[in-house]
JSON list of C-alpha atoms in Angstrom, two decimals:
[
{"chain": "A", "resi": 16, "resn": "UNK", "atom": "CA", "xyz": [107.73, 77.28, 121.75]},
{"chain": "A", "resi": 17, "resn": "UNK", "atom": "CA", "xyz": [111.13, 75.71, 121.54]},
{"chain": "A", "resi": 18, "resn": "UNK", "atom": "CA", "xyz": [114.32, 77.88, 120.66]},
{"chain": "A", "resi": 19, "resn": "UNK", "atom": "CA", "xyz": [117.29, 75.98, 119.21]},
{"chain": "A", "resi": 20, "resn": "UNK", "atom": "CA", "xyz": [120.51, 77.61, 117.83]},
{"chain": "A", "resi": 21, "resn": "UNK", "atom": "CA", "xyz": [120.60, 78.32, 114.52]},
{"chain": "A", "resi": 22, "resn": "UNK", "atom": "CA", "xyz": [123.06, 75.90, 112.53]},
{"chain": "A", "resi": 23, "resn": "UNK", "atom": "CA", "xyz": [126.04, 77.89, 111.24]},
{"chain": "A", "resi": 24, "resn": "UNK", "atom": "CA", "xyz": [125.06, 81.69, 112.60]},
{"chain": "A", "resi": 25, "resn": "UNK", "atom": "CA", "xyz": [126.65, 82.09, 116.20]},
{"chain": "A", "resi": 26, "resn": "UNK", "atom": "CA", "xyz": [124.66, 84.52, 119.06]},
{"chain": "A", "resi": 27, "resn": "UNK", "atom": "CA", "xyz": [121.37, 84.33, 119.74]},
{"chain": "A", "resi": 28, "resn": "UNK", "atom": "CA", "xyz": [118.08, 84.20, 117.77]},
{"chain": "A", "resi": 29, "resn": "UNK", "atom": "CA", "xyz": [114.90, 86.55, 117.14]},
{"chain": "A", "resi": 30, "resn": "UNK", "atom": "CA", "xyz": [113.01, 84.80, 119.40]},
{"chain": "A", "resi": 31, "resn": "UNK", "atom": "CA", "xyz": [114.95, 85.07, 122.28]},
{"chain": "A", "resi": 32, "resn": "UNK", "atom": "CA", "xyz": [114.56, 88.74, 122.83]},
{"chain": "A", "resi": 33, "resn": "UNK", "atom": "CA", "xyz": [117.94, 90.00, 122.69]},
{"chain": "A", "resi": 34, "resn": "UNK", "atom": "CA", "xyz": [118.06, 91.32, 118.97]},
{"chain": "A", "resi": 35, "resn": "UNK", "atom": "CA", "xyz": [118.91, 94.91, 118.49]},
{"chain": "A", "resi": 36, "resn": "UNK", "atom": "CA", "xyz": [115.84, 95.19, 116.36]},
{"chain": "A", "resi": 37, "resn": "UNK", "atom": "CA", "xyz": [115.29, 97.64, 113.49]},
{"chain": "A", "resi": 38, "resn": "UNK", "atom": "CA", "xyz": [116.28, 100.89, 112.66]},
{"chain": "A", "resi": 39, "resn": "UNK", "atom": "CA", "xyz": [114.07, 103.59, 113.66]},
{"chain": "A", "resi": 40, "resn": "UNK", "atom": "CA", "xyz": [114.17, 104.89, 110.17]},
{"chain": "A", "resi": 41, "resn": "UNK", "atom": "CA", "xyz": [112.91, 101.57, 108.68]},
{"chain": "A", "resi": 42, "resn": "UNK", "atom": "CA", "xyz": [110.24, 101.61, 111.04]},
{"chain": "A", "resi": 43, "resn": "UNK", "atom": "CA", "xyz": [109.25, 104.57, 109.76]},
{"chain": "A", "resi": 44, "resn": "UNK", "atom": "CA", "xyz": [109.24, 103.72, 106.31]},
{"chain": "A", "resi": 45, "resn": "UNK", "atom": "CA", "xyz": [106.92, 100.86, 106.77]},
{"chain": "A", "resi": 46, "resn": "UNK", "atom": "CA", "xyz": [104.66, 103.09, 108.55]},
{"chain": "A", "resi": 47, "resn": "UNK", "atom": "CA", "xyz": [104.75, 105.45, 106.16]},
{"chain": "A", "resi": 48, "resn": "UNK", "atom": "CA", "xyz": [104.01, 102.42, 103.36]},
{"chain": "A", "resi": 49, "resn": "UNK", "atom": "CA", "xyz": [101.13, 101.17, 105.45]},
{"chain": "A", "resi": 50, "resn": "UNK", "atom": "CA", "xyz": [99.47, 104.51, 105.53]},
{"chain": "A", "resi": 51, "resn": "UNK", "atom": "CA", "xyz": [100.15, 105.07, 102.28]},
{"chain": "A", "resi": 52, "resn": "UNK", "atom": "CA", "xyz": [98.91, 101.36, 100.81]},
{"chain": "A", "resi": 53, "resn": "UNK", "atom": "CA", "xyz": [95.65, 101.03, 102.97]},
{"chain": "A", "resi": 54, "resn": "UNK", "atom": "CA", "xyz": [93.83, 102.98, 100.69]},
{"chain": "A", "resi": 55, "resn": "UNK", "atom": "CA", "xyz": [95.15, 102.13, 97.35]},
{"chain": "A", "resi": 56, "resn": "UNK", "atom": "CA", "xyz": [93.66, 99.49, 95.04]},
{"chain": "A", "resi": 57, "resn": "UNK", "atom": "CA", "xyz": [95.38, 96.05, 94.13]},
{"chain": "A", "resi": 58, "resn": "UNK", "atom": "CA", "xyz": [95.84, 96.98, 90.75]},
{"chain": "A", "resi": 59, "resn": "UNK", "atom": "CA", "xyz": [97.94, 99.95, 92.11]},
{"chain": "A", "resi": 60, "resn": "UNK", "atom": "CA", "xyz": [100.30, 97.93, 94.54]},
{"chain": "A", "resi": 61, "resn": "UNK", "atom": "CA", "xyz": [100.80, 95.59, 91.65]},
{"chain": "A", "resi": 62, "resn": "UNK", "atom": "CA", "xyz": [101.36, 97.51, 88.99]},
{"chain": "A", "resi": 63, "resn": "UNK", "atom": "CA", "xyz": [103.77, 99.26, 90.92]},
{"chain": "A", "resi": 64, "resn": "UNK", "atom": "CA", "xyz": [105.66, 97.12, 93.62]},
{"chain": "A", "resi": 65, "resn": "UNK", "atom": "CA", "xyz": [105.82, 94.33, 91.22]},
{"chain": "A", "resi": 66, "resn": "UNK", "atom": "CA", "xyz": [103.50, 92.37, 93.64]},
{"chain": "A", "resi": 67, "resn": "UNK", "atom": "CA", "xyz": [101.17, 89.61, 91.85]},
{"chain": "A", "resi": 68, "resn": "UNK", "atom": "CA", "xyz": [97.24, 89.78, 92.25]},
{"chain": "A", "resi": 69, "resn": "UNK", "atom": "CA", "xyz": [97.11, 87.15, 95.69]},
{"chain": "A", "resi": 70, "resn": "UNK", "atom": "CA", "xyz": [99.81, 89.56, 97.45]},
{"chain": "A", "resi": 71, "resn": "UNK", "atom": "CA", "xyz": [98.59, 92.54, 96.73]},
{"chain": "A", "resi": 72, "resn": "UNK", "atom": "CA", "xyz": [94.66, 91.64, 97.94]},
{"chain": "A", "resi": 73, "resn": "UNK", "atom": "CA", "xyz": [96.43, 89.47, 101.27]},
{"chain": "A", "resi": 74, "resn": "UNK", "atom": "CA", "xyz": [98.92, 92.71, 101.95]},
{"chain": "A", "resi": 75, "resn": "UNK", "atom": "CA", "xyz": [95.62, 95.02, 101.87]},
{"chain": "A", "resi": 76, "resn": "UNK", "atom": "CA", "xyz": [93.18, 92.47, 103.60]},
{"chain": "A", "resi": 77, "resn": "UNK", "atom": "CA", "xyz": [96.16, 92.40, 105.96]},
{"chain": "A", "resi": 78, "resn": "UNK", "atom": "CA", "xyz": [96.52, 96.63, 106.55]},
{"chain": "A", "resi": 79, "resn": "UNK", "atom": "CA", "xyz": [93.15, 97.17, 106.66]},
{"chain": "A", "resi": 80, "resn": "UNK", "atom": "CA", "xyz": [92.43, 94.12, 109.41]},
{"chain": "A", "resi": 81, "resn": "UNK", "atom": "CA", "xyz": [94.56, 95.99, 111.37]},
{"chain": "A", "resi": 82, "resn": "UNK", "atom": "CA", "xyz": [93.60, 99.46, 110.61]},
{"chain": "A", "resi": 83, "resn": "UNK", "atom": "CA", "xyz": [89.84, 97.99, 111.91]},
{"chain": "A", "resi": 84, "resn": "UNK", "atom": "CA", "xyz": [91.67, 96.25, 114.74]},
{"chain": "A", "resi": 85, "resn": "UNK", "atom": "CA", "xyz": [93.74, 99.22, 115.95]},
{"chain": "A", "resi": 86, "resn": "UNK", "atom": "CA", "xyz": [92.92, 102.20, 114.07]},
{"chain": "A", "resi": 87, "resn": "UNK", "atom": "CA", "xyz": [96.20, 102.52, 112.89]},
{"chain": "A", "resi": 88, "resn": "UNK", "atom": "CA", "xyz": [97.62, 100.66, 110.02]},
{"chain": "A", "resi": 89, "resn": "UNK", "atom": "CA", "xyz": [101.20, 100.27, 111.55]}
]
């Protein structure tokens, strides 16, 4: 992988490992969301987070490939 600056945005990128990160508390609101949506149907996570049918079926294909993978969906 290459890293080049980013045009217009001065320090360095992502990928070069020296970004704060996030917020404990927002990591712990996606974990709490991934617990939460790995057992919920499709219908559910589109009806209400506004998601249409292909997101809602990749986000849970997506949790629950990683629940299986890890045993944890975080």
């Amino acid at each position: 992988m290459i890293v080049t600056p980013r045009p217009a945005l001065p320090g360095p990128s992502l990928l070069e490992g020296r970004h704060r990160g996030r917020p404990k508390e927002l990591g712990e609101a996606i974990g709490a969301f991934s617990r939460w949506a790995v057992d919920q149907e499709p219908e559910t996570l589109q009806r209400d987070y506004d998601l249409d049918e292909r997101a809602a079926r990749n986000l849970l294909a997506y949790l629950r490939e990683q629940q299986a993978a890890t045993r944890s969906p975080e």
